[in-house]
Amino acid sequence: MPQFDSRFFSSLGMWTVLSFLLMLAIVWKILLPSLVKVLEERKMRVVSDLEAARKNREESASILEEQKMLLSKARAQAEEILRQAEEMGRVVREEKQKEAMLEVETRLKKAEAQIKADIDRVRNELRKETVSLVVRGIESVLEESLNETQKMMFINKAIRAVETGAVKAEPKKAG
């Protein structure tokens, strides 16, 4: 092997050092600047990505806070709407109760008026019947027919007696 031959070793060592220095110069002048440029670009991209991530995190935090505020506002509005609905329901219920009470009172007044009218009608019928009975009773006691003037006189007396409450039950005679 010629590389290990001592005659060629010194010239081979020189060429090895010379080629190494040449390679080092090429790397230093051509490859290193492009490598440094690529690394700088990558560093800048990483820094800008980190900055963008920080901005996105801050923005998402602010959006989250905004959404929390909107959610709390929406909850407050929902509670207010519920409170208003409950209040409206209470008011409507009270109004319906008042309307029902008014209707009951109206029906009660109508019923009372009807009862009063029925009582008056029954009283009038009772008066007529009483007068008729009085006239028949008098005619049967007297055993004769009364003329219209006499009937009217007895009828008026009976009506006055019934209205003033002057008719009293007479005690039965023992006998």
C-alpha angles and dihedrals in degrees: 000000000000098000091065094045108110094221093061097034099089095048090043091051091052093051090047092053091043093050090045091053090046091051090046091052092049092049091044096049103032113017102034096056092050090046091049089047092051091046091048091049090048091047091050091048091050091047092048091046090050090048091048090048090050091049091047090049091050091046092048089048091052091046089049090051090047091050090049090052091047090048092050090047090049090050091049090049091048090050090048091049090049091048091049091047091051090048091048090047090051091048092047090047091051091048091050090049090051091048090049091049091049090049091048091049091048092050090045091052090047090049091048090049090048091049091048091049090048091048091050091047091049091047091051091048090046091050091050091047092046091049090048090050092046092052092047091045092051091047091050092047092048091038092219138087119262123223121237094264093052091046091052091049092052091043093053091048091050092048092049090048092050093046095048094040091237093137107099128181108259117224115250115252115238110238 
